[in-house]
Tab-separated table of C-alpha atoms and ligand atoms in Angstrom:
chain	number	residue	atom	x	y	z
A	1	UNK	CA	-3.905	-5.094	-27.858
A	2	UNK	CA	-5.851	-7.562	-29.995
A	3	UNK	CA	-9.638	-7.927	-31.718
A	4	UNK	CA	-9.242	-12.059	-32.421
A	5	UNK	CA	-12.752	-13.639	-33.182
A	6	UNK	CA	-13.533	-17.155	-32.055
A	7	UNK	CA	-9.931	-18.026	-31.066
A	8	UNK	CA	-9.030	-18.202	-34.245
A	9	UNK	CA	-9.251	-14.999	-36.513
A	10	UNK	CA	-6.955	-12.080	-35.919
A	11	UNK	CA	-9.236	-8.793	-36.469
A	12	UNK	CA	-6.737	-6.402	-34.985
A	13	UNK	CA	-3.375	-6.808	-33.612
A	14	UNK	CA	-1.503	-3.815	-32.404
A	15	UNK	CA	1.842	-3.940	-30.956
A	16	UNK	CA	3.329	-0.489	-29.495
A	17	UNK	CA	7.388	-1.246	-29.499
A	18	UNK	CA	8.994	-0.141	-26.724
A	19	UNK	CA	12.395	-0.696	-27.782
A	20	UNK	CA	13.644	2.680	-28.433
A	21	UNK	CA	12.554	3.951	-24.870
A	22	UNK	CA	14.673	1.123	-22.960
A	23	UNK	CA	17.316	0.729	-25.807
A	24	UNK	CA	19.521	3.605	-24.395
A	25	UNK	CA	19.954	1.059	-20.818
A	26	UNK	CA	20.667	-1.753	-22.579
A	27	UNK	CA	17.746	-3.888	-21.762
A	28	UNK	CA	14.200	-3.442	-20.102
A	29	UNK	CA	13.508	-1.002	-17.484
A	30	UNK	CA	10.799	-2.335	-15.613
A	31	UNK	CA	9.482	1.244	-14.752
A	32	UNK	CA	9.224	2.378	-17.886
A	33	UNK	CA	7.385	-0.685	-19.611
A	34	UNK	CA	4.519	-0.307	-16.593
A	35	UNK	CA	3.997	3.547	-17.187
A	36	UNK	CA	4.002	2.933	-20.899
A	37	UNK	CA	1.698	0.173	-20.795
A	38	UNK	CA	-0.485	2.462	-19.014
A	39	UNK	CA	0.021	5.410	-21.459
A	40	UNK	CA	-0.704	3.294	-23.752
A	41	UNK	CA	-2.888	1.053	-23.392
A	42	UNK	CA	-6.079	2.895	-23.176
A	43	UNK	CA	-5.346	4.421	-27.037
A	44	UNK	CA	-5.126	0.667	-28.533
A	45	UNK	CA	-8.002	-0.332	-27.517
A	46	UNK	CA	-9.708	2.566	-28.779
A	47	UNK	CA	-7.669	2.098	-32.232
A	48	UNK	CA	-8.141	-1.633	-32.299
A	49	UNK	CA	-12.084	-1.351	-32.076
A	50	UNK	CA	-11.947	1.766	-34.513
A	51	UNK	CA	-10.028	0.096	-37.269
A	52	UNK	CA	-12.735	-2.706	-37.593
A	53	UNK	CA	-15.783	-0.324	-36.843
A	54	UNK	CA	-16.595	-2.268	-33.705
A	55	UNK	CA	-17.730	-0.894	-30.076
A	56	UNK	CA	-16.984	-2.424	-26.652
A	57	UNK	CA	-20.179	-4.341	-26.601
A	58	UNK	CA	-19.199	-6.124	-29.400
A	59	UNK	CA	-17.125	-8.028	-27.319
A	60	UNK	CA	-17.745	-11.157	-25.575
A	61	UNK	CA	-15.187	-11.601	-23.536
A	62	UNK	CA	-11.674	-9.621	-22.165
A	63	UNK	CA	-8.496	-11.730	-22.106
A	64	UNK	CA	-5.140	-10.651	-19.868
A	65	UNK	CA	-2.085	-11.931	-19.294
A	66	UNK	CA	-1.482	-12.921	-15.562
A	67	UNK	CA	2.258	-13.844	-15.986
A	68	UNK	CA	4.984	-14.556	-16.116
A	69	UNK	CA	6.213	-11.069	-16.724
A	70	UNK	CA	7.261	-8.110	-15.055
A	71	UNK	CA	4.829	-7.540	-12.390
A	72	UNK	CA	3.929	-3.570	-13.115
A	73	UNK	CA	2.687	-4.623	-16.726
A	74	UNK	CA	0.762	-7.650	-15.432
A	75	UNK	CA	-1.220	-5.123	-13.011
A	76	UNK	CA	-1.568	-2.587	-15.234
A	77	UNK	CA	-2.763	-5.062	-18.010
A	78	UNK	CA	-5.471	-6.788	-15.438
A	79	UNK	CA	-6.579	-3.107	-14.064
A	80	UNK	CA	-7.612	-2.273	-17.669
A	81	UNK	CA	-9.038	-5.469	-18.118
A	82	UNK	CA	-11.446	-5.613	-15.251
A	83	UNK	CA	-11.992	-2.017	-15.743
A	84	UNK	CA	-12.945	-2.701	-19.736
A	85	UNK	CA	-14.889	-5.666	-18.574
A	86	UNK	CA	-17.131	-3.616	-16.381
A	87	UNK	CA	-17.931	-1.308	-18.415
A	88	UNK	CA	-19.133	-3.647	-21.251
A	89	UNK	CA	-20.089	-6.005	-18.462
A	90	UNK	CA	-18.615	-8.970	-20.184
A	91	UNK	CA	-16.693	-11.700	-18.056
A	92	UNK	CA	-12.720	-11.439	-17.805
A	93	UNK	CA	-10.480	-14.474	-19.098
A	94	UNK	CA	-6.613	-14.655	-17.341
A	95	UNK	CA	-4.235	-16.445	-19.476
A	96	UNK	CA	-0.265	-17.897	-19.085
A	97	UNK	CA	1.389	-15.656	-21.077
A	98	UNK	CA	3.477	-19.123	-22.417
A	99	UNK	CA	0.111	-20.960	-23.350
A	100	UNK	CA	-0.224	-17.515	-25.687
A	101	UNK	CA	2.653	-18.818	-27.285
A	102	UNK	CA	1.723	-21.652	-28.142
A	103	UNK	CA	-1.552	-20.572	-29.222
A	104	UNK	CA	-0.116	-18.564	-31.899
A	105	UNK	CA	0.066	-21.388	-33.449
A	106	UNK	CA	-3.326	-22.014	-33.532
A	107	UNK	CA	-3.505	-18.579	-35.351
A	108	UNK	CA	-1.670	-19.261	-37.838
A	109	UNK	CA	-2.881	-22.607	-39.186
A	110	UNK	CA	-6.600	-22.952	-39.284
A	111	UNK	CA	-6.677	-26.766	-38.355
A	112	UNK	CA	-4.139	-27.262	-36.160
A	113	UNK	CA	-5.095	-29.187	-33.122
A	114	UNK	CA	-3.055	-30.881	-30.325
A	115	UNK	CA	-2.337	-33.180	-29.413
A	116	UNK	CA	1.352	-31.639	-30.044
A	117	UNK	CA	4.564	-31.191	-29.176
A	118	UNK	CA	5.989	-27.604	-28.685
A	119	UNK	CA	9.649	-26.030	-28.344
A	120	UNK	CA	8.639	-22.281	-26.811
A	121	UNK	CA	12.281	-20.039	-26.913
A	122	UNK	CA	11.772	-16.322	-25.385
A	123	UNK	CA	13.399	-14.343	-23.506
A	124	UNK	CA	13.424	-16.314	-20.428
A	125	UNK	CA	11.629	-19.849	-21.368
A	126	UNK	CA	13.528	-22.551	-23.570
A	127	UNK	CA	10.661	-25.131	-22.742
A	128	UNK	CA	10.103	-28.415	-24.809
A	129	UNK	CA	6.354	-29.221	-24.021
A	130	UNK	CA	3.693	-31.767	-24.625
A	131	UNK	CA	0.206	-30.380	-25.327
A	132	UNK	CA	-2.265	-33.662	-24.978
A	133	UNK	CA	-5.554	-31.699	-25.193
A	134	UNK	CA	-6.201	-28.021	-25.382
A	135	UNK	CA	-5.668	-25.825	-22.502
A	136	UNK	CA	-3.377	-28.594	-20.667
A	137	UNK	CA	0.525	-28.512	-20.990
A	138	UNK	CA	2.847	-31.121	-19.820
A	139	UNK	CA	6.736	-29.823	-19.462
A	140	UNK	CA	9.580	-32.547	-20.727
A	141	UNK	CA	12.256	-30.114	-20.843
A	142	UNK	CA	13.356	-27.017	-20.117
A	143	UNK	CA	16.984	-24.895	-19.806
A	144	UNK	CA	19.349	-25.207	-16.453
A	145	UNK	CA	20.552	-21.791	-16.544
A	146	UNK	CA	19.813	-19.354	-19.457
A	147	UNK	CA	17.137	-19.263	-21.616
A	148	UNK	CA	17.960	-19.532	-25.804
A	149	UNK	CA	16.714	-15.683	-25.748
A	150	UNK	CA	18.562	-14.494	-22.803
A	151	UNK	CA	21.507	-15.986	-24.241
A	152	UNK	CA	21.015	-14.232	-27.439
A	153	UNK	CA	20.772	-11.292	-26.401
A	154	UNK	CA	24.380	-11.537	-23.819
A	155	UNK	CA	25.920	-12.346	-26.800
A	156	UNK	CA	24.556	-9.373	-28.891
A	157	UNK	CA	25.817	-6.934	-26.066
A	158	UNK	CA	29.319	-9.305	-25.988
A	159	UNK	CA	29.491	-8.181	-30.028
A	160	UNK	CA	28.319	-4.986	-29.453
A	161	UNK	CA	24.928	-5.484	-31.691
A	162	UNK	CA	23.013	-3.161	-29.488
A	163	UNK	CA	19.226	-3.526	-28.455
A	164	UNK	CA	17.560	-5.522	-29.064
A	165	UNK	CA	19.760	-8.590	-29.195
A	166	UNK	CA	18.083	-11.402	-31.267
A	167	UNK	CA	16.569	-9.062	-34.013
A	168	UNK	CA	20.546	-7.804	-34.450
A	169	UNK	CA	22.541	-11.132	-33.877
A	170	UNK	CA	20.264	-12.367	-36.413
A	171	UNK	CA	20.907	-9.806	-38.751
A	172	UNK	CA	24.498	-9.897	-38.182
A	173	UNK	CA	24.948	-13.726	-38.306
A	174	UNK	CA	23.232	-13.859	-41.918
A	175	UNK	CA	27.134	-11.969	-43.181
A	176	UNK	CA	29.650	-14.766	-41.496
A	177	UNK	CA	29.858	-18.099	-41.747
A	178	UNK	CA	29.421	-20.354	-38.613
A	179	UNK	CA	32.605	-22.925	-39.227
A	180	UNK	CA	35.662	-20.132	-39.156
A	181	UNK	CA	34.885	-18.825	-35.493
A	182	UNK	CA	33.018	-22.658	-34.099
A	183	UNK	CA	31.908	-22.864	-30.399
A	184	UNK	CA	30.793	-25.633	-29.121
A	185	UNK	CA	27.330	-27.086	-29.522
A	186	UNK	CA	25.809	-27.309	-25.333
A	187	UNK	CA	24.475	-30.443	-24.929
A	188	UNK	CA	23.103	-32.016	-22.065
A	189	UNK	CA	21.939	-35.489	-21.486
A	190	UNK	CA	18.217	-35.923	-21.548
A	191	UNK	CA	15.951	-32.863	-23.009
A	192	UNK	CA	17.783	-30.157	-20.668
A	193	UNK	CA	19.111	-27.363	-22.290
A	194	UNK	CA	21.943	-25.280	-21.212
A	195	UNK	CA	23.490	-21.833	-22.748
A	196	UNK	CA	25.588	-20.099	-19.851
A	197	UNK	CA	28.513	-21.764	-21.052
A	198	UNK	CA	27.973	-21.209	-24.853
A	199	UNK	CA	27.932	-17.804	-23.511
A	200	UNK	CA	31.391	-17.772	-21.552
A	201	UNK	CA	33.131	-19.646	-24.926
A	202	UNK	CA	31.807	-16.554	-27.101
A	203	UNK	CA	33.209	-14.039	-24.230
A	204	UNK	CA	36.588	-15.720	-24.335
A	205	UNK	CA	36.461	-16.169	-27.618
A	206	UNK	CA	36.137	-12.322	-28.224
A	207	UNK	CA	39.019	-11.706	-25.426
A	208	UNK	CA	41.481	-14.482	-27.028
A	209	UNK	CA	41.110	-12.297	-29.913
A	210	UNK	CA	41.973	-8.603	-28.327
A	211	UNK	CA	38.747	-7.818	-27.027
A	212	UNK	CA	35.665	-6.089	-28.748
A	213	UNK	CA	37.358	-3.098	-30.291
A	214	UNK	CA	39.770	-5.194	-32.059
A	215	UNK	CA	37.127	-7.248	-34.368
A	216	UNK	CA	36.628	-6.782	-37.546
A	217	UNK	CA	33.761	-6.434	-38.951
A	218	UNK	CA	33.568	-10.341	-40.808
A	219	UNK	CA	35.072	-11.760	-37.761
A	220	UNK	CA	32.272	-10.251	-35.592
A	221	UNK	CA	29.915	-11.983	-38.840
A	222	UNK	CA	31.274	-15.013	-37.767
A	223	UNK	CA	31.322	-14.889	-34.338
A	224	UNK	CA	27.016	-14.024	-34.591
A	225	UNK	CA	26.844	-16.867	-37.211
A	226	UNK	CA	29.166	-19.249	-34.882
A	227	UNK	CA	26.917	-18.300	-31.663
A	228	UNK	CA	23.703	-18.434	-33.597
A	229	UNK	CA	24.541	-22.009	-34.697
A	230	UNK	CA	25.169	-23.166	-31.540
A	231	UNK	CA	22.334	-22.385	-30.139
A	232	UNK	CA	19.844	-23.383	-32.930
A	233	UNK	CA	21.796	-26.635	-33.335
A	234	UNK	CA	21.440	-27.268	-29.348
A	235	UNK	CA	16.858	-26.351	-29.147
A	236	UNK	CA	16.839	-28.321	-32.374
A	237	UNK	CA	18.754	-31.413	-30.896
A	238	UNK	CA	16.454	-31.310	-28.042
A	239	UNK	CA	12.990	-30.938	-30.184
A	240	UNK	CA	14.736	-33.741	-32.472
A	241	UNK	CA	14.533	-36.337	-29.323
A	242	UNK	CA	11.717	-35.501	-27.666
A	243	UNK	CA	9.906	-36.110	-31.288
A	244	UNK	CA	11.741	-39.406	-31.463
A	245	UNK	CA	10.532	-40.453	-27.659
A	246	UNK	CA	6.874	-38.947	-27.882
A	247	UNK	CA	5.587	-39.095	-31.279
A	248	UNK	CA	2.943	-36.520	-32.398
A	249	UNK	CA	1.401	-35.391	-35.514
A	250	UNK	CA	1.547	-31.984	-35.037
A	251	UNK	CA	5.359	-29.966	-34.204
A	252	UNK	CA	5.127	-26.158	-32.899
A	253	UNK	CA	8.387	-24.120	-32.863
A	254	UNK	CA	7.215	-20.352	-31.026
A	255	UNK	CA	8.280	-17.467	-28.690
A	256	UNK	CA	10.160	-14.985	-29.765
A	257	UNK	CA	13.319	-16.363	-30.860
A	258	UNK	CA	11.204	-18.856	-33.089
A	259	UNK	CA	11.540	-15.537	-35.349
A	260	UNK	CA	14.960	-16.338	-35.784
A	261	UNK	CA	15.653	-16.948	-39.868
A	262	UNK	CA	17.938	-20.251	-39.174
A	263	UNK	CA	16.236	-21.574	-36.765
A	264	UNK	CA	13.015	-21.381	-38.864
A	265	UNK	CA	14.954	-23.114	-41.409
A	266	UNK	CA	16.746	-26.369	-39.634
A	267	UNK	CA	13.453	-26.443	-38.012
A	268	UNK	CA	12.071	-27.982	-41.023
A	269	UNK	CA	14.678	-29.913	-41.968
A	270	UNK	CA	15.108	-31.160	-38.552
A	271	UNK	CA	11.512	-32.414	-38.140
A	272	UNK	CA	11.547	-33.361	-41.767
A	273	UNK	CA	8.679	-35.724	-42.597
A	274	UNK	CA	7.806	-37.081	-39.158
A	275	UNK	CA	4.938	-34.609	-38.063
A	276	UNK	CA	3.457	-31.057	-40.021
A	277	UNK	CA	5.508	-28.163	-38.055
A	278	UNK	CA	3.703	-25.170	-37.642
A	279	UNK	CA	5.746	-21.867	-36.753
A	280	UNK	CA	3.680	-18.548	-36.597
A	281	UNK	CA	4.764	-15.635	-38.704
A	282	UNK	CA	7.612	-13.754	-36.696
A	283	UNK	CA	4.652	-10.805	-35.693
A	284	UNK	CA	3.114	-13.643	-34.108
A	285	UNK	CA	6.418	-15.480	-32.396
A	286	UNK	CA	7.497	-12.511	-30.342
A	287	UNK	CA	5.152	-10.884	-27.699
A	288	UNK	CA	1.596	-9.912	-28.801
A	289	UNK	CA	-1.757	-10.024	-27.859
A	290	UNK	CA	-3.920	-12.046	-30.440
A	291	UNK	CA	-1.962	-14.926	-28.957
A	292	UNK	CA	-3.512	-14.011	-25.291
A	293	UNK	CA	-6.787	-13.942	-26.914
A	294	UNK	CA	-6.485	-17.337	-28.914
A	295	UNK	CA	-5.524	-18.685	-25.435
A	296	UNK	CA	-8.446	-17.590	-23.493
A	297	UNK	CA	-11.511	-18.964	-26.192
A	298	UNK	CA	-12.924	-21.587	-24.744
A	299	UNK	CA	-10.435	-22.097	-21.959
A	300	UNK	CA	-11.802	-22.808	-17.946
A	301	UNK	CA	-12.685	-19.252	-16.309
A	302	UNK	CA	-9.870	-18.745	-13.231
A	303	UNK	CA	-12.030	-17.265	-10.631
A	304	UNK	CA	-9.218	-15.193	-9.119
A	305	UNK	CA	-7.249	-12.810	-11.471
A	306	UNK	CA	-4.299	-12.513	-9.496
A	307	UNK	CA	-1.018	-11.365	-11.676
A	308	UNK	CA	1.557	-13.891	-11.058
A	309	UNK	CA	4.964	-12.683	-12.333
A	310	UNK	CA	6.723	-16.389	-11.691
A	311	UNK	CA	3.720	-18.022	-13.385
A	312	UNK	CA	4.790	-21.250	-14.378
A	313	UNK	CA	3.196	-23.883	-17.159
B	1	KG4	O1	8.542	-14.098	-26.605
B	1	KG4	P1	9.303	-12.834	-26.603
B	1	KG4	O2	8.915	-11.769	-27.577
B	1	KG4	O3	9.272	-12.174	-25.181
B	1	KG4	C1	9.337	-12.971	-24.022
B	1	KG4	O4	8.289	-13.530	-23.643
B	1	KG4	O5	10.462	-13.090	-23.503
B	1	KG4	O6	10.840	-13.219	-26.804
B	1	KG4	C2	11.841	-12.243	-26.767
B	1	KG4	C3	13.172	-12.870	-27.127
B	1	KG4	C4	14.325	-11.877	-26.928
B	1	KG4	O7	15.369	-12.541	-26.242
B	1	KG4	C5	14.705	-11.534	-28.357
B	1	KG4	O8	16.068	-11.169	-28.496
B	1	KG4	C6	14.410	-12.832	-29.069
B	1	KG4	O9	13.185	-13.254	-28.511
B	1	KG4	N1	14.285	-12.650	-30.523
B	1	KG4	C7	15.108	-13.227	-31.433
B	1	KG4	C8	14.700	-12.748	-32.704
B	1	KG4	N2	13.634	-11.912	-32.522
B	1	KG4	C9	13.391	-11.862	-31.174
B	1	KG4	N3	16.135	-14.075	-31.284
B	1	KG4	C10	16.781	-14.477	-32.389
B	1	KG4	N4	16.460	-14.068	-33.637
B	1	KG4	C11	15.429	-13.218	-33.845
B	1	KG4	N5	15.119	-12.825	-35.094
B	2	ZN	ZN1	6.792	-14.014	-24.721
């Protein structure tokens, strides 16, 4: 739940974690996230309006994500929305929860503009994608099989890193050193990405060596490191091409696993002097709301608000 004024100024941006009530499954119960969006929900807004001393007429207009996502939180998210918006009587904005991510950009550097070129990596996108003008997306890549996320976070349950995944495997890699354990770098031709097989190597991997229980704790280090490099080394290959085939001034790295230390940092190095790379602060790469809001300013009203789980670009 987010306060952001004129696209472009975060007032308030509350995030409740849910992470502790799935963590004991392993991943995200779709159940649970609904009912606690709508637990919750209702208490952010008050809080976010609150902290800054503002009251629901203060507000010009209500953003909500429409997808993709899990279809119980997209409903419950555009129930309260039309429901807030009728009670301030202020119109109701539906935004692509992957345009958010890219507009977290826009957050977080004042005059960024497109066009640009964008690599979004979350839990289920690894999209490379050309922004020409706001609010219009063009995709030039995108993953075959697993997105950069969803393969993080296999390979954090492979290690036994827990929930969540990327967070951990990050945490973990940061101790062991990517050469003594290598897998192989995924590349296909073209800007496709691919990371179901990087996934298999780091499962065989950990069975050629006796199987979970028989790692060491630097070995397991290495393995994170090893997996972690693969997978940074394979988006970054990607962005590195696309840049060379479409020129732009402007480079956005975002999503969630854009809050991922080394890929932050052979992001830089990767784009080096050829365009100014923007990646938001890792509050503002993994799911949040400002970035919904930024999305929505200024952005063509969708008559219909209809919640569209498979929402694509
Ligand atoms: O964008 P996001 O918050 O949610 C989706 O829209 O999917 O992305 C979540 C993904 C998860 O796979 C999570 O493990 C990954 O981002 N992630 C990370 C890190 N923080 C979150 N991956 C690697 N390193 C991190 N520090
Ligand atoms: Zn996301």
């Amino acid at each position: 739940m987010a306060l952001v004024e004129d696209g472009r100024r975060v007032l308030a941006n509350l995030v409740h974690s849910q992470e502790r009530a799935h963590a004991p499954y392993g991943g995200v119960v779709p159940e649970l996230a609904a009912r606690a969006h709508l637990e919750k929900l209702p208490g952010l807004v008050r809080e976010a309006l609150d902290r800054q001393g503002l009251r629901g007429g203060d507000v010009d207009l209500v953003a909500v994500t429409l997808g993709p996502g899990l279809v119980g939180c997209l409903l419950v998210g555009v129930g309260l929305a039309q429901g807030l918006a009728a009670a301030w009587d202020r119109p109701v904005a539906g935004v692509n929860h992957l345009w958010g991510h890219v507009y977290a950009a826009l957050l977080t550097q004042p005059d960024l503009e497109p066009p640009l070129l964008a690599l979004v990596v979350s839990g289920a996108h690894s999209d490379l994608v050309r922004m020409p003008a706001h609010h219009r997306f063009e995709v030039i890549g995108r993953t075959r099989d697993d997105a950069a996320g969803e393969a993080v976070d296999k390979a954090a349950r492979t290690l036994g890193l827990g929930y969540p995944g990327g967070p951990a495997l990050d945490r973990q890699a940061r101790r062991g050193d990517p050469r003594r354990q290598a897998l192989p770098v995924p590349s296909l031709p073209g800007l496709e990405y691919s990371f179901s097989g990087l996934k298999t190597a780091l499962l065989y991997r950990v069975r050629d060596l006796g199987g979970l229980d028989a790692l060491d704790e630097a070995t397991r280090s290495d393995l994170a490191a090893a997996f972690e490099r693969s997978v940074v080394e394979s988006l970054l290959e990607k962005l590195d091409r696309a840049l060379d085939r479409w020129p732009a001034p402007e480079v956005v790295v975002c999503g969630g696993v854009a809050a991922n230390t080394l890929l932050r940092r052979r992001a830089e190095e990767v784009v080096g002097g050829r365009a100014r790379l923007t990646i938001p602060p890792p509050s503002l790469c993994t799911d949040n709301a400002a970035m919904i809001a930024a999305a929505a300013s200024g952005a063509p009203r969708e008559a219909d608000l209809r919640a569209d789980p498979s929402l694509d670009w």
